[in-house]
PDB file of C-alpha atoms and ligand atoms in Angstrom:
ATOM      1  CA  MET A  17       0.000   0.000   0.000  1.00 52.00           C
ATOM      2  CA  SER A  18       2.951   2.298   0.722  1.00 53.00           C
ATOM      3  CA  ASP A  19       3.354   3.320  -2.931  1.00 60.00           C
ATOM      4  CA  ILE A  20      -0.012   5.087  -2.977  1.00 62.00           C
ATOM      5  CA  THR A  21      -0.235   6.366   0.579  1.00 64.00           C
ATOM      6  CA  ASN A  22       2.922   8.510   0.869  1.00 72.00           C
ATOM      7  CA  ASN A  23       2.649  10.307   4.169  1.00 83.00           C
ATOM      8  CA  LEU A  24      -1.033   9.695   4.759  1.00 90.00           C
ATOM      9  CA  ARG A  25      -1.869   8.142   8.087  1.00 93.00           C
ATOM     10  CA  ILE A  26      -3.702   4.921   7.347  1.00 92.00           C
ATOM     11  CA  SER A  27      -6.469   3.717   9.649  1.00 93.00           C
ATOM     12  CA  GLN A  28      -5.854   0.681  11.813  1.00 91.00           C
ATOM     13  CA  ARG A  29      -8.843  -0.877  10.096  1.00 90.00           C
ATOM     14  CA  ALA A  30      -7.203  -0.566   6.685  1.00 90.00           C
ATOM     15  CA  GLN A  31      -3.849  -1.766   7.985  1.00 92.00           C
ATOM     16  CA  ALA A  32      -5.468  -4.859   9.482  1.00 90.00           C
ATOM     17  CA  VAL A  33      -6.762  -6.026   6.107  1.00 90.00           C
ATOM     18  CA  ALA A  34      -4.765  -8.995   4.818  1.00 90.00           C
ATOM     19  CA  PRO A  35      -3.722  -8.885   1.158  1.00 89.00           C
ATOM     20  CA  PHE A  36      -6.094 -10.484  -1.340  1.00 89.00           C
ATOM     21  CA  TYR A  37      -3.540 -13.006  -2.539  1.00 90.00           C
ATOM     22  CA  ALA A  38      -5.385 -13.913  -5.754  1.00 88.00           C
ATOM     23  CA  MET A  39      -5.079 -10.280  -6.858  1.00 89.00           C
ATOM     24  CA  GLU A  40      -1.445 -10.119  -5.720  1.00 91.00           C
ATOM     25  CA  PHE A  41      -0.625 -13.149  -7.861  1.00 90.00           C
ATOM     26  CA  GLY A  42      -2.642 -11.604 -10.705  1.00 90.00           C
ATOM     27  CA  LYS A  43      -0.455  -8.501 -10.431  1.00 92.00           C
ATOM     28  CA  GLN A  44       2.699 -10.584 -10.614  1.00 94.00           C
ATOM     29  CA  ALA A  45       1.335 -12.495 -13.606  1.00 93.00           C
ATOM     30  CA  ALA A  46       0.584  -9.212 -15.408  1.00 93.00           C
ATOM     31  CA  ALA A  47       4.129  -7.995 -14.693  1.00 96.00           C
ATOM     32  CA  LEU A  48       5.575 -11.213 -16.160  1.00 96.00           C
ATOM     33  CA  GLU A  49       3.390 -10.805 -19.249  1.00 96.00           C
ATOM     34  CA  VAL A  50       4.750  -7.283 -19.754  1.00 97.00           C
ATOM     35  CA  GLN A  51       8.220  -8.874 -19.760  1.00 97.00           C
ATOM     36  CA  GLY A  52       7.072 -11.147 -22.592  1.00 97.00           C
ATOM     37  CA  HIS A  53       6.457 -14.352 -20.605  1.00 97.00           C
ATOM     38  CA  HIS A  54       3.530 -16.562 -21.444  1.00 96.00           C
ATOM     39  CA  VAL A  55       1.575 -17.012 -18.216  1.00 93.00           C
ATOM     40  CA  VAL A  56      -1.166 -19.534 -17.556  1.00 90.00           C
ATOM     41  CA  LYS A  57      -3.265 -17.702 -14.966  1.00 86.00           C
ATOM     42  CA  LEU A  58      -5.019 -19.768 -12.351  1.00 84.00           C
ATOM     43  CA  SER A  59      -5.360 -16.894  -9.898  1.00 81.00           C
ATOM     44  CA  ILE A  60      -8.344 -14.754 -10.812  1.00 83.00           C
ATOM     45  CA  GLY A  61     -11.764 -15.945 -11.971  1.00 83.00           C
ATOM     46  CA  GLU A  62     -11.834 -14.104 -15.259  1.00 85.00           C
ATOM     47  CA  PRO A  63     -14.167 -15.377 -17.994  1.00 90.00           C
ATOM     48  CA  ASP A  64     -12.614 -15.260 -21.451  1.00 88.00           C
ATOM     49  CA  PHE A  65     -15.846 -15.017 -23.439  1.00 91.00           C
ATOM     50  CA  GLY A  66     -16.325 -11.256 -23.253  1.00 93.00           C
ATOM     51  CA  ALA A  67     -19.430  -9.168 -22.672  1.00 95.00           C
ATOM     52  CA  PRO A  68     -22.554  -9.901 -24.770  1.00 96.00           C
ATOM     53  CA  PRO A  69     -22.622  -7.985 -28.111  1.00 96.00           C
ATOM     54  CA  ALA A  70     -25.702  -5.996 -27.056  1.00 96.00           C
ATOM     55  CA  VAL A  71     -23.797  -4.714 -24.028  1.00 95.00           C
ATOM     56  CA  ARG A  72     -20.768  -3.775 -26.109  1.00 96.00           C
ATOM     57  CA  ASN A  73     -22.959  -1.901 -28.588  1.00 97.00           C
ATOM     58  CA  ALA A  74     -24.835  -0.066 -25.849  1.00 94.00           C
ATOM     59  CA  MET A  75     -21.544   0.949 -24.234  1.00 94.00           C
ATOM     60  CA  ARG A  76     -20.229   2.264 -27.543  1.00 95.00           C
ATOM     61  CA  GLU A  77     -23.414   4.295 -28.009  1.00 95.00           C
ATOM     62  CA  ALA A  78     -23.220   5.693 -24.491  1.00 93.00           C
ATOM     63  CA  MET A  79     -19.658   6.867 -25.150  1.00 94.00           C
ATOM     64  CA  ASP A  80     -20.656   9.101 -28.081  1.00 96.00           C
ATOM     65  CA  GLY A  81     -20.076  12.297 -26.147  1.00 95.00           C
ATOM     66  CA  ARG A  82     -23.565  12.629 -24.694  1.00 94.00           C
ATOM     67  CA  PRO A  83     -23.779  13.975 -21.145  1.00 94.00           C
ATOM     68  CA  LEU A  84     -23.280  11.292 -18.524  1.00 91.00           C
ATOM     69  CA  PRO A  85     -25.378  12.549 -15.624  1.00 92.00           C
ATOM     70  CA  TYR A  86     -25.820  11.089 -12.156  1.00 94.00           C
ATOM     71  CA  THR A  87     -28.135   8.118 -12.139  1.00 91.00           C
ATOM     72  CA  ALA A  88     -30.413   6.996  -9.316  1.00 93.00           C
ATOM     73  CA  ALA A  89     -28.209   5.895  -6.419  1.00 95.00           C
ATOM     74  CA  LEU A  90     -29.723   2.405  -6.271  1.00 97.00           C
ATOM     75  CA  GLY A  91     -29.275   1.853 -10.007  1.00 97.00           C
ATOM     76  CA  LEU A  92     -31.156   2.656 -13.212  1.00 95.00           C
ATOM     77  CA  PRO A  93     -34.804   1.632 -12.712  1.00 97.00           C
ATOM     78  CA  ALA A  94     -34.773  -0.233 -16.055  1.00 96.00           C
ATOM     79  CA  LEU A  95     -31.703  -2.203 -14.991  1.00 97.00           C
ATOM     80  CA  ARG A  96     -33.218  -3.072 -11.610  1.00 98.00           C
ATOM     81  CA  GLN A  97     -36.333  -4.295 -13.413  1.00 98.00           C
ATOM     82  CA  ALA A  98     -34.230  -6.330 -15.842  1.00 98.00           C
ATOM     83  CA  ILE A  99     -32.344  -7.968 -12.959  1.00 98.00           C
ATOM     84  CA  ALA A 100     -35.643  -8.852 -11.261  1.00 98.00           C
ATOM     85  CA  ARG A 101     -36.842 -10.291 -14.596  1.00 98.00           C
ATOM     86  CA  PHE A 102     -33.631 -12.349 -14.890  1.00 97.00           C
ATOM     87  CA  TYR A 103     -34.412 -13.993 -11.542  1.00 97.00           C
ATOM     88  CA  GLU A 104     -37.988 -14.582 -12.671  1.00 97.00           C
ATOM     89  CA  ASP A 105     -36.931 -16.123 -16.012  1.00 95.00           C
ATOM     90  CA  GLN A 106     -33.964 -18.118 -14.786  1.00 94.00           C
ATOM     91  CA  HIS A 107     -35.030 -19.083 -11.283  1.00 94.00           C
ATOM     92  CA  ASP A 108     -38.782 -18.710 -11.239  1.00 95.00           C
ATOM     93  CA  VAL A 109     -38.701 -16.342  -8.286  1.00 97.00           C
ATOM     94  CA  GLY A 110     -40.550 -13.043  -8.096  1.00 96.00           C
ATOM     95  CA  VAL A 111     -38.320 -10.214  -6.902  1.00 97.00           C
ATOM     96  CA  ASP A 112     -39.663  -6.713  -6.403  1.00 98.00           C
ATOM     97  CA  PRO A 113     -37.326  -4.444  -8.450  1.00 98.00           C
ATOM     98  CA  ALA A 114     -37.442  -2.065  -5.469  1.00 97.00           C
ATOM     99  CA  ARG A 115     -35.357  -4.661  -3.611  1.00 97.00           C
ATOM    100  CA  VAL A 116     -32.642  -4.785  -6.277  1.00 98.00           C
ATOM    101  CA  VAL A 117     -29.614  -2.558  -5.695  1.00 98.00           C
ATOM    102  CA  VAL A 118     -27.016  -2.073  -8.415  1.00 98.00           C
ATOM    103  CA  THR A 119     -23.398  -1.657  -7.296  1.00 97.00           C
ATOM    104  CA  ALA A 120     -19.974  -1.673  -8.938  1.00 95.00           C
ATOM    105  CA  GLY A 121     -19.558  -5.440  -8.792  1.00 96.00           C
ATOM    106  CA  ALA A 122     -20.316  -7.970  -6.091  1.00 98.00           C
ATOM    107  CA  SER A 123     -17.369  -6.637  -4.114  1.00 97.00           C
ATOM    108  CA  ALA A 124     -19.102  -3.305  -3.541  1.00 98.00           C
ATOM    109  CA  SER A 125     -22.360  -5.021  -2.662  1.00 98.00           C
ATOM    110  CA  LEU A 126     -20.610  -7.214  -0.081  1.00 98.00           C
ATOM    111  CA  VAL A 127     -19.089  -4.113   1.512  1.00 97.00           C
ATOM    112  CA  LEU A 128     -22.413  -2.260   1.509  1.00 97.00           C
ATOM    113  CA  ALA A 129     -24.330  -5.255   2.856  1.00 98.00           C
ATOM    114  CA  ALA A 130     -21.791  -5.612   5.663  1.00 97.00           C
ATOM    115  CA  ALA A 131     -22.028  -1.882   6.379  1.00 97.00           C
ATOM    116  CA  ALA A 132     -25.791  -2.123   6.548  1.00 97.00           C
ATOM    117  CA  LEU A 133     -25.987  -5.252   8.689  1.00 98.00           C
ATOM    118  CA  LEU A 134     -22.992  -5.393  11.017  1.00 97.00           C
ATOM    119  CA  ASP A 135     -22.311  -3.707  14.320  1.00 97.00           C
ATOM    120  CA  PRO A 136     -18.988  -3.959  16.150  1.00 97.00           C
ATOM    121  CA  GLY A 137     -18.786  -7.181  18.158  1.00 97.00           C
ATOM    122  CA  ASP A 138     -21.379  -9.024  16.075  1.00 98.00           C
ATOM    123  CA  GLU A 139     -20.397 -12.568  15.237  1.00 98.00           C
ATOM    124  CA  VAL A 140     -20.552 -13.819  11.667  1.00 98.00           C
ATOM    125  CA  LEU A 141     -20.308 -17.448  10.624  1.00 98.00           C
ATOM    126  CA  ILE A 142     -18.305 -18.246   7.480  1.00 98.00           C
ATOM    127  CA  GLY A 143     -17.093 -21.629   6.217  1.00 98.00           C
ATOM    128  CA  ASP A 144     -13.392 -22.318   5.717  1.00 98.00           C
ATOM    129  CA  PRO A 145     -12.231 -22.449   2.951  1.00 97.00           C
ATOM    130  CA  SER A 146     -14.309 -19.649   1.438  1.00 97.00           C
ATOM    131  CA  TYR A 147     -13.989 -16.458  -0.559  1.00 96.00           C
ATOM    132  CA  PRO A 148     -11.267 -14.718   1.466  1.00 94.00           C
ATOM    133  CA  CYS A 149     -12.575 -11.157   1.071  1.00 95.00           C
ATOM    134  CA  ASN A 150     -15.681 -11.877   3.122  1.00 97.00           C
ATOM    135  CA  ARG A 151     -13.884 -12.273   6.429  1.00 96.00           C
ATOM    136  CA  GLN A 152     -11.893  -9.086   5.739  1.00 96.00           C
ATOM    137  CA  ILE A 153     -15.015  -7.139   4.881  1.00 97.00           C
ATOM    138  CA  ALA A 154     -16.889  -8.323   7.979  1.00 97.00           C
ATOM    139  CA  GLU A 155     -13.923  -7.590  10.238  1.00 96.00           C
ATOM    140  CA  SER A 156     -13.531  -4.125   8.710  1.00 95.00           C
ATOM    141  CA  PHE A 157     -16.909  -3.287  10.213  1.00 95.00           C
ATOM    142  CA  GLY A 158     -15.857  -4.554  13.624  1.00 95.00           C
ATOM    143  CA  ALA A 159     -17.460  -7.983  13.374  1.00 97.00           C
ATOM    144  CA  ARG A 160     -15.907 -11.106  14.845  1.00 97.00           C
ATOM    145  CA  VAL A 161     -15.706 -13.818  12.221  1.00 98.00           C
ATOM    146  CA  THR A 162     -16.025 -17.456  13.219  1.00 98.00           C
ATOM    147  CA  LEU A 163     -14.362 -19.467  10.469  1.00 98.00           C
ATOM    148  CA  ILE A 164     -15.966 -22.888  10.620  1.00 98.00           C
ATOM    149  CA  PRO A 165     -13.639 -25.624   9.358  1.00 98.00           C
ATOM    150  CA  THR A 166     -15.276 -27.779   6.700  1.00 98.00           C
ATOM    151  CA  THR A 167     -14.378 -31.201   5.328  1.00 97.00           C
ATOM    152  CA  ALA A 168     -14.730 -33.218   2.150  1.00 97.00           C
ATOM    153  CA  GLU A 169     -17.840 -34.804   3.679  1.00 97.00           C
ATOM    154  CA  THR A 170     -19.752 -31.506   3.207  1.00 97.00           C
ATOM    155  CA  ARG A 171     -17.764 -30.716   0.057  1.00 96.00           C
ATOM    156  CA  PHE A 172     -15.994 -27.959   1.985  1.00 98.00           C
ATOM    157  CA  GLN A 173     -19.187 -26.031   2.535  1.00 98.00           C
ATOM    158  CA  LEU A 174     -21.168 -25.092   5.638  1.00 98.00           C
ATOM    159  CA  ASP A 175     -23.943 -27.425   6.667  1.00 98.00           C
ATOM    160  CA  ALA A 176     -26.799 -26.855   9.082  1.00 98.00           C
ATOM    161  CA  SER A 177     -25.224 -28.917  11.829  1.00 98.00           C
ATOM    162  CA  SER A 178     -21.940 -26.956  11.828  1.00 98.00           C
ATOM    163  CA  VAL A 179     -23.896 -23.683  11.816  1.00 98.00           C
ATOM    164  CA  ARG A 180     -25.956 -24.921  14.757  1.00 98.00           C
ATOM    165  CA  SER A 181     -22.940 -26.016  16.782  1.00 98.00           C
ATOM    166  CA  ASN A 182     -21.026 -22.748  16.190  1.00 98.00           C
ATOM    167  CA  TRP A 183     -23.969 -20.476  16.927  1.00 98.00           C
ATOM    168  CA  THR A 184     -23.684 -18.194  19.975  1.00 98.00           C
ATOM    169  CA  ASP A 185     -25.779 -15.416  21.525  1.00 97.00           C
ATOM    170  CA  ARG A 186     -23.664 -12.920  19.583  1.00 97.00           C
ATOM    171  CA  THR A 187     -24.153 -14.516  16.148  1.00 98.00           C
ATOM    172  CA  ARG A 188     -25.879 -12.071  13.838  1.00 98.00           C
ATOM    173  CA  GLY A 189     -25.467 -13.648  10.445  1.00 98.00           C
ATOM    174  CA  VAL A 190     -24.104 -16.261   8.074  1.00 98.00           C
ATOM    175  CA  MET A 191     -22.206 -15.701   4.815  1.00 98.00           C
ATOM    176  CA  VAL A 192     -22.303 -18.403   2.152  1.00 98.00           C
ATOM    177  CA  ALA A 193     -21.146 -18.461  -1.464  1.00 98.00           C
ATOM    178  CA  THR A 194     -22.755 -21.274  -3.420  1.00 97.00           C
ATOM    179  CA  PRO A 195     -21.153 -22.444  -5.644  1.00 97.00           C
ATOM    180  CA  SER A 196     -18.122 -21.422  -3.675  1.00 96.00           C
ATOM    181  CA  ASN A 197     -14.828 -19.851  -4.514  1.00 94.00           C
ATOM    182  CA  PRO A 198     -12.252 -21.493  -4.236  1.00 93.00           C
ATOM    183  CA  THR A 199     -13.817 -24.981  -4.334  1.00 94.00           C
ATOM    184  CA  GLY A 200     -16.638 -24.553  -6.845  1.00 94.00           C
ATOM    185  CA  THR A 201     -18.847 -26.781  -4.712  1.00 96.00           C
ATOM    186  CA  ALA A 202     -22.443 -25.904  -3.882  1.00 96.00           C
ATOM    187  CA  VAL A 203     -24.528 -26.264  -0.734  1.00 97.00           C
ATOM    188  CA  PRO A 204     -27.446 -28.627  -1.490  1.00 96.00           C
ATOM    189  CA  ALA A 205     -30.758 -26.720  -1.521  1.00 96.00           C
ATOM    190  CA  ASP A 206     -32.236 -28.579   1.468  1.00 97.00           C
ATOM    191  CA  GLU A 207     -29.080 -27.933   3.502  1.00 97.00           C
ATOM    192  CA  LEU A 208     -29.003 -24.233   2.630  1.00 98.00           C
ATOM    193  CA  ALA A 209     -32.712 -23.966   3.397  1.00 98.00           C
ATOM    194  CA  ALA A 210     -32.038 -25.518   6.829  1.00 98.00           C
ATOM    195  CA  ILE A 211     -29.177 -23.043   7.468  1.00 98.00           C
ATOM    196  CA  CYS A 212     -31.361 -20.119   6.422  1.00 98.00           C
ATOM    197  CA  ASP A 213     -34.340 -21.298   8.510  1.00 98.00           C
ATOM    198  CA  PHE A 214     -32.127 -21.717  11.558  1.00 98.00           C
ATOM    199  CA  ALA A 215     -30.645 -18.211  11.153  1.00 98.00           C
ATOM    200  CA  ARG A 216     -33.981 -16.563  10.343  1.00 98.00           C
ATOM    201  CA  GLU A 217     -35.635 -18.096  13.416  1.00 98.00           C
ATOM    202  CA  ARG A 218     -32.942 -16.362  15.473  1.00 98.00           C
ATOM    203  CA  GLY A 219     -33.394 -13.006  13.772  1.00 98.00           C
ATOM    204  CA  ALA A 220     -30.056 -13.328  11.968  1.00 98.00           C
ATOM    205  CA  TRP A 221     -29.389 -12.321   8.369  1.00 98.00           C
ATOM    206  CA  ARG A 222     -28.205 -14.583   5.568  1.00 98.00           C
ATOM    207  CA  ILE A 223     -25.882 -13.231   2.886  1.00 98.00           C
ATOM    208  CA  VAL A 224     -25.842 -15.702   0.011  1.00 98.00           C
ATOM    209  CA  ASP A 225     -23.461 -15.076  -2.880  1.00 98.00           C
ATOM    210  CA  GLU A 226     -24.849 -16.577  -6.107  1.00 98.00           C
ATOM    211  CA  ILE A 227     -22.212 -15.131  -8.425  1.00 97.00           C
ATOM    212  CA  TYR A 228     -21.466 -18.612  -9.891  1.00 97.00           C
ATOM    213  CA  LEU A 229     -25.005 -20.012  -9.753  1.00 96.00           C
ATOM    214  CA  ASN A 230     -25.875 -19.539 -13.412  1.00 95.00           C
ATOM    215  CA  LEU A 231     -22.530 -20.936 -14.515  1.00 94.00           C
ATOM    216  CA  SER A 232     -23.131 -24.231 -12.710  1.00 93.00           C
ATOM    217  CA  ASP A 233     -24.445 -27.351 -14.417  1.00 91.00           C
ATOM    218  CA  HIS A 234     -28.050 -26.990 -15.543  1.00 89.00           C
ATOM    219  CA  ASP A 235     -30.631 -29.762 -15.115  1.00 88.00           C
ATOM    220  CA  ALA A 236     -32.080 -31.914 -17.905  1.00 89.00           C
ATOM    221  CA  GLN A 237     -34.595 -29.149 -18.687  1.00 87.00           C
ATOM    222  CA  GLY A 238     -31.775 -26.666 -19.085  1.00 87.00           C
ATOM    223  CA  ARG A 239     -32.508 -24.842 -15.847  1.00 87.00           C
ATOM    224  CA  PRO A 240     -29.788 -23.644 -13.452  1.00 89.00           C
ATOM    225  CA  PRO A 241     -29.827 -24.746  -9.788  1.00 92.00           C
ATOM    226  CA  ARG A 242     -32.413 -23.023  -7.586  1.00 95.00           C
ATOM    227  CA  SER A 243     -31.710 -19.602  -6.180  1.00 97.00           C
ATOM    228  CA  VAL A 244     -31.823 -19.308  -2.389  1.00 98.00           C
ATOM    229  CA  LEU A 245     -34.669 -16.834  -2.972  1.00 98.00           C
ATOM    230  CA  SER A 246     -36.950 -19.732  -3.910  1.00 97.00           C
ATOM    231  CA  TYR A 247     -36.956 -20.857  -0.274  1.00 97.00           C
ATOM    232  CA  ASP A 248     -35.667 -17.804   1.612  1.00 98.00           C
ATOM    233  CA  PRO A 249     -37.131 -14.663   0.008  1.00 97.00           C
ATOM    234  CA  ASP A 250     -35.510 -12.431   2.636  1.00 97.00           C
ATOM    235  CA  ALA A 251     -31.956 -13.651   2.123  1.00 98.00           C
ATOM    236  CA  VAL A 252     -29.558 -10.921   1.023  1.00 98.00           C
ATOM    237  CA  VAL A 253     -28.471 -12.231  -2.372  1.00 98.00           C
ATOM    238  CA  ILE A 254     -25.255 -11.088  -3.986  1.00 98.00           C
ATOM    239  CA  ASN A 255     -24.812 -11.524  -7.722  1.00 98.00           C
ATOM    240  CA  SER A 256     -22.690  -9.917 -10.399  1.00 98.00           C
ATOM    241  CA  PHE A 257     -22.154  -9.317 -14.079  1.00 97.00           C
ATOM    242  CA  SER A 258     -18.475 -10.240 -13.678  1.00 97.00           C
ATOM    243  CA  LYS A 259     -18.649 -13.977 -14.236  1.00 96.00           C
ATOM    244  CA  TYR A 260     -21.912 -14.989 -15.938  1.00 95.00           C
ATOM    245  CA  PHE A 261     -21.931 -12.035 -18.337  1.00 95.00           C
ATOM    246  CA  GLY A 262     -18.156 -11.939 -18.739  1.00 96.00           C
ATOM    247  CA  MET A 263     -17.971  -8.347 -17.537  1.00 95.00           C
ATOM    248  CA  ALA A 264     -15.353  -8.428 -14.781  1.00 92.00           C
TER     249      ALA A 264
HETATM  250  C1  PLP B  10     -17.501 -15.730  -4.562  1.00 52.66           C
HETATM  251  C2  PLP B  10     -17.157 -14.396  -5.096  1.00 52.66           C
HETATM  252  N1  PLP B  10     -17.868 -13.321  -4.704  1.00 52.66           N
HETATM  253  C3  PLP B  10     -17.583 -12.077  -5.163  1.00 52.66           C
HETATM  254  C4  PLP B  10     -16.571 -11.860  -6.072  1.00 52.66           C
HETATM  255  C5  PLP B  10     -16.289 -10.464  -6.558  1.00 52.66           C
HETATM  256  O1  PLP B  10     -17.079 -10.197  -7.648  1.00 52.66           O
HETATM  257  P1  PLP B  10     -17.020  -8.839  -8.490  1.00 52.66           P
HETATM  258  O2  PLP B  10     -16.001  -9.033  -9.550  1.00 52.66           O
HETATM  259  O3  PLP B  10     -18.375  -8.699  -9.085  1.00 52.66           O
HETATM  260  O4  PLP B  10     -16.695  -7.741  -7.553  1.00 52.66           O
HETATM  261  C6  PLP B  10     -15.811 -12.943  -6.533  1.00 52.66           C
HETATM  262  C7  PLP B  10     -14.717 -12.740  -7.502  1.00 52.66           C
HETATM  263  O5  PLP B  10     -13.950 -13.600  -7.809  1.00 52.66           O
HETATM  264  C8  PLP B  10     -16.114 -14.240  -6.039  1.00 52.66           C
HETATM  265  O6  PLP B  10     -15.414 -15.318  -6.437  1.00 52.66           O
END
């Protein structure tokens, strides 16, 4: 961080954040490429199929010199409606567009969700291994993260019994990514429903990251796995254009 901070005094919160090693390796890979090396990158989840043509055309049009004014803070109404429609079409769940918030990637939505839901001292349950940013984000808002070790038996994901046995009076929420990064494994729907029920009954929130859901194997009818919203309509769902739409 020192190269950009000069003499600024950095908060203890910022200093306590561990590096995001995937990005650090990505940086090193980019530096090697500049030197002319061929690098096979296994660090960052970057689709190679590019944004859909309609998106590329719309972006070109928008860059024609027209004014680029502020938009509604929660996102363009038409985009929020389209996202709600996507969940309806793909997952058969009705989502009120008023509940859709557009951010700059899932990363920003994870930060904002944590800001909205966490108070200092709150406990948050997260499986280990899991997407490493989540524990940093939660801790940045003063939360205490309980990393629950997982095993091959649960495909390195949380299950209801481990959530139950790690729950305390201070637990305020659970964070799950399904399918997960780094393992790619998903929590079975009945297991996730049991986790969500258990948390909801205790007044705790559920943040469920579905960024890889539509990239997972579809069923014989060509449908993706069920969204958590089909059994927990009040879960805080994180999704993104980065992976499924190739717009990292
Ligand atoms: C599980 C998970 N959540 C969130 C993100 C961040 O997504 P975005 O690029 O939309 O900020 C990633 C990126 O790799 C991820 O793997």
